[in-house]
Coordinates of C-alpha atoms in Angstrom, one line a residue:
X1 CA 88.5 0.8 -85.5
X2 CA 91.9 0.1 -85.2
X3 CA 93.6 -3.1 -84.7
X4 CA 94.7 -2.0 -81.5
X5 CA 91.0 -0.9 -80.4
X6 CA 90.1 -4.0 -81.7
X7 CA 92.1 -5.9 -79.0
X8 CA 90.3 -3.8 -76.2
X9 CA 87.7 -4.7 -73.8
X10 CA 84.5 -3.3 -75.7
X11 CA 82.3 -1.2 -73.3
X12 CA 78.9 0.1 -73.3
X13 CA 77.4 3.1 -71.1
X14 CA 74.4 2.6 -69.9
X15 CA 73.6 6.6 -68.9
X16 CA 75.8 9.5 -69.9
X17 CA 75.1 12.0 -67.0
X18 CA 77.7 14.2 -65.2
X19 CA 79.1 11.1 -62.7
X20 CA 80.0 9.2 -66.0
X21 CA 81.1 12.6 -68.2
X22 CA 83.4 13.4 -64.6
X23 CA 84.3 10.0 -63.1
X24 CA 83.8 6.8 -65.5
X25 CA 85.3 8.4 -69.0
X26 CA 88.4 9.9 -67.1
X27 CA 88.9 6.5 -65.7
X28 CA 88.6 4.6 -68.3
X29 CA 90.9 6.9 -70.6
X30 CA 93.5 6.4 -68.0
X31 CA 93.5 3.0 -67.4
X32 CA 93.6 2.5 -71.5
X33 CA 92.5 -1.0 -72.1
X34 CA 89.1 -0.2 -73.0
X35 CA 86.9 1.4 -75.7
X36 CA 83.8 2.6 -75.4
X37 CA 81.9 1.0 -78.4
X38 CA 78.1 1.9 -77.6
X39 CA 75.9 4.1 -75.4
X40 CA 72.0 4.2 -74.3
X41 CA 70.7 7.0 -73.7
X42 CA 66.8 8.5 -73.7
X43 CA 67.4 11.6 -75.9
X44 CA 68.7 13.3 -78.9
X45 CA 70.2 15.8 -76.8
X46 CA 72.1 13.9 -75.3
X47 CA 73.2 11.1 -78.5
X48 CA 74.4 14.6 -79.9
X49 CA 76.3 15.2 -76.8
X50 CA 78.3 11.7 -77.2
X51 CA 79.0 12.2 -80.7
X52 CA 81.0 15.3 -80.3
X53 CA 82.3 13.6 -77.0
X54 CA 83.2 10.2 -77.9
X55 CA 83.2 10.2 -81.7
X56 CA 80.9 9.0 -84.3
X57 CA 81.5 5.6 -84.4
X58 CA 79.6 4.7 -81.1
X59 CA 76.7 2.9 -81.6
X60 CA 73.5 4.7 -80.2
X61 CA 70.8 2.8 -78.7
X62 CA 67.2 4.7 -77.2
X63 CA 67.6 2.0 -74.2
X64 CA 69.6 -0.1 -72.0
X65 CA 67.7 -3.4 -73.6
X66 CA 68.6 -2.8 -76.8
X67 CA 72.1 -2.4 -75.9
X68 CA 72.0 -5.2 -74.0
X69 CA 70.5 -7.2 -77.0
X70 CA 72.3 -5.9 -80.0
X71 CA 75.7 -4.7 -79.3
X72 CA 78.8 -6.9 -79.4
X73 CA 80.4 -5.3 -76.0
X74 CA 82.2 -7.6 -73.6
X75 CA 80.8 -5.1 -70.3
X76 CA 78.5 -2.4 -69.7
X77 CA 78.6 0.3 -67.5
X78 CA 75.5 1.7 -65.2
X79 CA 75.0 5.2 -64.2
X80 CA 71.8 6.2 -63.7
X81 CA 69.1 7.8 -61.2
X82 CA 68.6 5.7 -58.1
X83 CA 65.5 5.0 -59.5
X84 CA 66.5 2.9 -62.4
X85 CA 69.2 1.2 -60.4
X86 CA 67.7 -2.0 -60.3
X87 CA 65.6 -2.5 -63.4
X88 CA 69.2 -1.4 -65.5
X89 CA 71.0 -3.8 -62.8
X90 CA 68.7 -6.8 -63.2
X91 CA 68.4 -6.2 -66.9
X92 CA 72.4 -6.5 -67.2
X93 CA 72.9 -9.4 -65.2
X94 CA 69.9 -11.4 -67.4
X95 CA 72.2 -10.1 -70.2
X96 CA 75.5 -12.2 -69.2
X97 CA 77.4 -9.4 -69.8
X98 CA 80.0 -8.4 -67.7
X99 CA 78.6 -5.2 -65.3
X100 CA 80.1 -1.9 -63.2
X101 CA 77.6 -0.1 -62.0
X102 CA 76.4 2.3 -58.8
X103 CA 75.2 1.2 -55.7
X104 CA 72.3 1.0 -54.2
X105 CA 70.9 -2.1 -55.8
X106 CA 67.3 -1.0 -55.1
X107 CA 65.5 2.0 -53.5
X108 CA 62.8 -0.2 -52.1
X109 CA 63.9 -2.3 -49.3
X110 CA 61.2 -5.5 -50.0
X111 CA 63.6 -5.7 -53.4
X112 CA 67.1 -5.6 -52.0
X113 CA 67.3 -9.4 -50.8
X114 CA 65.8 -10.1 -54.7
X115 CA 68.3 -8.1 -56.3
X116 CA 71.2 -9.6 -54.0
X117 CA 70.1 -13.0 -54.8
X118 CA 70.5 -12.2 -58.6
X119 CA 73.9 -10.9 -57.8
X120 CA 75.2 -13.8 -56.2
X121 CA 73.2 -16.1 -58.4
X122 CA 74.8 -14.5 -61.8
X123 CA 77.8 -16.5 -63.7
X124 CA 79.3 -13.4 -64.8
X125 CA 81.8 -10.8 -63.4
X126 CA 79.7 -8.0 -61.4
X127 CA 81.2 -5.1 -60.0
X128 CA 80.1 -2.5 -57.5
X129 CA 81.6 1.1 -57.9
X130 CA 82.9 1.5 -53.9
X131 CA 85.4 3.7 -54.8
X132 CA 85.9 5.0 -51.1
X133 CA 87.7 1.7 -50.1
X134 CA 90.0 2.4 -52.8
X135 CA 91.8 5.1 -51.0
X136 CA 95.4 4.3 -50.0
X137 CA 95.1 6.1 -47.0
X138 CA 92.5 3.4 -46.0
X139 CA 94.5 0.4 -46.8
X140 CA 98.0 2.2 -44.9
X141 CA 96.1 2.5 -41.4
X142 CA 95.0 -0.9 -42.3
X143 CA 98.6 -2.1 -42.5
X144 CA 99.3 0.2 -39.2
X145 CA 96.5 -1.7 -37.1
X146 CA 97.9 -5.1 -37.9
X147 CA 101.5 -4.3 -37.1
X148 CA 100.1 -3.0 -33.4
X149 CA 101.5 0.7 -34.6
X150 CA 98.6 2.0 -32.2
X151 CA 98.0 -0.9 -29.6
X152 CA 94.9 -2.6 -29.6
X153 CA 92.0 -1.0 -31.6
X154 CA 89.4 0.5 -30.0
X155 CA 87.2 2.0 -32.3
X156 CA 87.1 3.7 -36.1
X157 CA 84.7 6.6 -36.8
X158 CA 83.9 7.8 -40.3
X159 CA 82.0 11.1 -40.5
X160 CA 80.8 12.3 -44.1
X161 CA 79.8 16.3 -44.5
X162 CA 77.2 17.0 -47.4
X163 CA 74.5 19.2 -48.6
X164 CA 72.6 17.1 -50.6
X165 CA 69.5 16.6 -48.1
X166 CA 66.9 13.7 -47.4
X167 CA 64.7 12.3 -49.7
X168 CA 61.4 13.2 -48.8
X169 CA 59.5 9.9 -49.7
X170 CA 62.3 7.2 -49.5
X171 CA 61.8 4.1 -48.4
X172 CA 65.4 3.6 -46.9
X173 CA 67.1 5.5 -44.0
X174 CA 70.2 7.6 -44.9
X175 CA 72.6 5.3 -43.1
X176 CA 71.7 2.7 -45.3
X177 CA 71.6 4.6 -47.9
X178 CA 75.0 5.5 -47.7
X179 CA 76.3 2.4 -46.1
X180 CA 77.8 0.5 -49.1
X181 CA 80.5 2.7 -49.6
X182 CA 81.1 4.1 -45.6
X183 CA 80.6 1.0 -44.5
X184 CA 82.8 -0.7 -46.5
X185 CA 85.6 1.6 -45.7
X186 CA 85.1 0.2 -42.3
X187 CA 85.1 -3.0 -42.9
X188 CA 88.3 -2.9 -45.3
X189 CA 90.0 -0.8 -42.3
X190 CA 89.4 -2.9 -39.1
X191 CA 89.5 -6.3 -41.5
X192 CA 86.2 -7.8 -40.1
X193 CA 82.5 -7.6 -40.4
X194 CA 79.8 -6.3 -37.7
X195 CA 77.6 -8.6 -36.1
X196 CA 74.9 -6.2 -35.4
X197 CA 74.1 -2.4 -35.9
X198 CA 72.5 0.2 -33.8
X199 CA 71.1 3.3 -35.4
X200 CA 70.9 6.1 -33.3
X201 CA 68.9 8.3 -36.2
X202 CA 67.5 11.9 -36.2
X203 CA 63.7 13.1 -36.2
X204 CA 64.0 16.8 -37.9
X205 CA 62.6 15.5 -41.7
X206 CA 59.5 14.4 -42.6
X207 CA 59.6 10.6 -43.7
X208 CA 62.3 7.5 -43.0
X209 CA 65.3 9.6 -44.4
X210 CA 66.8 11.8 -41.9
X211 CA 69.8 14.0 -42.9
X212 CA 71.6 13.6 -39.7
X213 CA 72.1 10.1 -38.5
X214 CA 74.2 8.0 -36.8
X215 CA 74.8 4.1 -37.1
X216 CA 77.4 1.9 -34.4
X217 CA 78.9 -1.2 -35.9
X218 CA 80.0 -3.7 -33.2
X219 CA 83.2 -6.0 -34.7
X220 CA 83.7 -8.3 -31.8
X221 CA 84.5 -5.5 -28.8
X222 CA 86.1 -3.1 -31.4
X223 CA 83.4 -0.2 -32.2
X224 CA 83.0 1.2 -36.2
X225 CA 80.8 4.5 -36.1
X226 CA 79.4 6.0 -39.0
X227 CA 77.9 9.4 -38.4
X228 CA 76.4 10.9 -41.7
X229 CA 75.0 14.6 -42.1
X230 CA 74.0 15.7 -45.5
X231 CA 72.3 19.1 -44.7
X232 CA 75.4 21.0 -44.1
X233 CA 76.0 24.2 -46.0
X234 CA 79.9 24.0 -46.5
X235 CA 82.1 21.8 -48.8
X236 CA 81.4 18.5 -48.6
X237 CA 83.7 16.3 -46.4
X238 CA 84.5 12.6 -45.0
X239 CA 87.1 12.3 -42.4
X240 CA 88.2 9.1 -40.8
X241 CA 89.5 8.7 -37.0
X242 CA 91.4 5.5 -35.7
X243 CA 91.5 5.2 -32.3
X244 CA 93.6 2.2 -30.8
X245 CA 94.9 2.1 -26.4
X246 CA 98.3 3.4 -27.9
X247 CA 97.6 5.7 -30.7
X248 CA 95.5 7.1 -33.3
X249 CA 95.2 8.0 -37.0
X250 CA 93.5 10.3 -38.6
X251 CA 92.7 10.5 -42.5
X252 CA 91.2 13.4 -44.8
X253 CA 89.7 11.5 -47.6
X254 CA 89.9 13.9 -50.5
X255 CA 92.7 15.8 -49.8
X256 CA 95.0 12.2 -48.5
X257 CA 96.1 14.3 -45.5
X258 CA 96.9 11.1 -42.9
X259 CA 98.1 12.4 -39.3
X260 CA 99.7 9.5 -37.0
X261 CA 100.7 9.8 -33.5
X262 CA 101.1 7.0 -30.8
X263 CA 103.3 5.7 -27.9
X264 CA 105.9 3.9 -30.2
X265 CA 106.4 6.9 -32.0
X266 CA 105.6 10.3 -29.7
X267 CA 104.5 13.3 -31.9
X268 CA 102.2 14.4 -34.2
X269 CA 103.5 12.8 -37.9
X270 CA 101.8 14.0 -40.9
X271 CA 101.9 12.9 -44.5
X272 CA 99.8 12.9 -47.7
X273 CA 98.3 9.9 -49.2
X274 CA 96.9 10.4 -52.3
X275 CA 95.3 8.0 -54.9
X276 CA 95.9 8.5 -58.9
X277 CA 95.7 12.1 -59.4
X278 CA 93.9 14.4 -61.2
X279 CA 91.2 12.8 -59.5
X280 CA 88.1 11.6 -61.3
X281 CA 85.3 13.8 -59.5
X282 CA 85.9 11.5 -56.2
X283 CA 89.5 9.8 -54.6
X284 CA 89.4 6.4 -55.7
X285 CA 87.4 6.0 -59.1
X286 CA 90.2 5.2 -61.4
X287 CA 91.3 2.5 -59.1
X288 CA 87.8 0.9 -59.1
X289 CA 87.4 1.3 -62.7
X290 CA 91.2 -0.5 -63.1
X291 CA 89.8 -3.0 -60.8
X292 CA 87.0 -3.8 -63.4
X293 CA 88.6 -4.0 -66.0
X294 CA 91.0 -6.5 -64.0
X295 CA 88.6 -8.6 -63.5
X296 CA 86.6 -8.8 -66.4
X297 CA 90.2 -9.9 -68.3
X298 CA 90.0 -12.6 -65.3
X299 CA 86.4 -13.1 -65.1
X300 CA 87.0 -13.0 -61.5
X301 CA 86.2 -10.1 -59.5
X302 CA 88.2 -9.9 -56.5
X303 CA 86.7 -6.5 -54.9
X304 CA 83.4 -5.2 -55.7
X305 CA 81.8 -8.6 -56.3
X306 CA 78.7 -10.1 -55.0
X307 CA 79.7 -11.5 -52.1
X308 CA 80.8 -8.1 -50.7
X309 CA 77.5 -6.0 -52.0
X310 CA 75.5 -9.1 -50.1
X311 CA 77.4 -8.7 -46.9
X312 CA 77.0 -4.7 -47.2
X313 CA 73.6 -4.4 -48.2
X314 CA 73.0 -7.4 -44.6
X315 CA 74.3 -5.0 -42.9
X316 CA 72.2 -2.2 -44.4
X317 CA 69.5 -3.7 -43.8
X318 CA 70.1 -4.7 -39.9
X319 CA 70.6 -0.9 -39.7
X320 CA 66.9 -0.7 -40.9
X321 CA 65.6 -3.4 -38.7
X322 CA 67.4 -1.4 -35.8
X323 CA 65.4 1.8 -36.8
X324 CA 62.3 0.0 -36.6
X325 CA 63.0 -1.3 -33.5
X326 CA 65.2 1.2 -31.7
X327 CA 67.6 -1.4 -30.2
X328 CA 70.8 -3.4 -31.8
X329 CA 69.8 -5.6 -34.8
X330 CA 71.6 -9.0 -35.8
X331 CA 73.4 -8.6 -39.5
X332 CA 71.3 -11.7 -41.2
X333 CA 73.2 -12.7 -44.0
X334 CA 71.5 -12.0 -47.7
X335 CA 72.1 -15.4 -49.8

């Protein structure tokens, strides 16, 4: 190791599927202030498979608690199955290490106020991957709405396009599922929280995961709709509208189209916003991944942090409270 690489945050993966292969190592490389000193992973296939990617000076562990224990690396990065989440998520934060990793915290609703509570509870810098909110579209019709560009706002719809189907025996609804990142968007846009949630949900699958669904997101008057459908057969999209009493906005998330037209300014403008290009597999990765590494040379994590994954996964879980119900939940703050 050189003496430059010796002066760089040390990481450790903790997975080394196709997100990380596509998203976190292109990231990372970009950014530059990182190495990556040490991996766990379950097989040999797949040790073989870092070697020839990442060299043969990465240190090889058969699982995430040994990595945890034995190596010397000032973060770690998750990305595994949903199913893992939080046993590699609870096992980091008992670790001290500093941790990225991929919503959700939990699968099983009875854990996500446990897991939370760790969260919040741990001294050291935790990150959430919500790359969505780190599209500069997002944060430029932010800007608009507070300099009154489209009067007063009336409501913000985000609409995500996917084939990836329900799961059959989950124990979360899609909307929740899915509301870390969609959610946040909204959140980030309009520059408030919901105080309660209505899911208006479908009933073609078998099971509490639908794969069309609908959630409404009431911020004080101004309405944030997030309509989900992930059995769709074409490309996979997410499109946000902005509505306000004198204009309107609408975004194209991964190709950073962002169409404007209001009273102030008459006719249809168009523009591209665009985050750090090529892209790593989605619009917004490398920004998150800079963030990280921001704050773990700060130990303070000013997006992604606890506070923000307790106020999403509140929310997510009014949504499911709403399902049971079938009228507007209250967002009960996770502590």
């Amino acid at each position: 190791m050189s003496d430059m690489d010796k002066r760089k945050i040390k990481i450790g993966l903790i997975g080394f599927g196709s997100w990380v292969r596509r998203a976190h190592l292109p990231a990372l490389e970009y950014d530059g202030r990182a190495i990556i000193t040490a991996a766990a992973v379950a097989t040999e296939k797949t040790r073989q498979e870092i070697r020839r990617t990442l060299g043969e000076e990465i240190r090889l562990f058969g699982s995430y608690g040994e990595l945890l224990e034995k190596s010397d690396t000032d973060a770690v990065m998750i990305a595994v199955p949903d199913e893992v989440h939080e046993e590699a998520l609870s096992a980091a934060i008992a670790s001290g290490k500093a941790v990225f990793y991929e919503p959700p915290v939990s699968i099983r609703r009875s854990r996500i106020p446990i897991i939370v509570h760790n969260l919040l509870s741990a001294p050291q810098v935790t990150f959430a991957n919500l790359e969505l909110g780190f599209h500069p579209g997002f944060a430029r019709a932010a800007d608009m709405i507070r300099d009154g560009e489209i009067g007063n706002l009336q409501k913000i719809t985000i609409t995500l396009h996917a084939g990836w189907g329900s799961a059959v025996n989950s124990d979360v609804c899609l909307i929740n599922r899915m509301s870390c990142w969609y959610v946040d968007v909204l959140n980030r846009i309009i520059g408030a929280y919901p105080s309660r949630v209505l899911l208006l949900d479908g009933s073609g699958n078998p099971g509490r995961m639908q794969s069309v669904s609908t959630a409404i997101y009431d911020y004080d008057g101004v309405w944030g709709i997030f309509q989900a459908e992930v059995n769709r057969k074409d490309e996979t999209s997410i499109v946000v509208d902005v509505t306000g009493d004198e204009g309107n906005i609408c975004i194209n998330y991964f190709t950073g189209a962002f169409g404007f037209q209001s009273v102030r300014h008459p006719g249809l403008r168009f523009s591209y916003d665009c985050p750090l290009e090529p892209y790593a597999d989605y619009p917004g990765v490398r920004e998150s991944v800079s963030a990280f590494l921001d704050a773990v040379e700060s130990c303070d994590a000013s997006q992604g942090n606890a506070a923000t994954v307790a106020r999403l996964n509140s929310i997510g879980l009014a949504t499911e409270e709403s399902k049971d119900t079938g009228s507007w939940a209250p967002v009960n703050m996770l502590r």
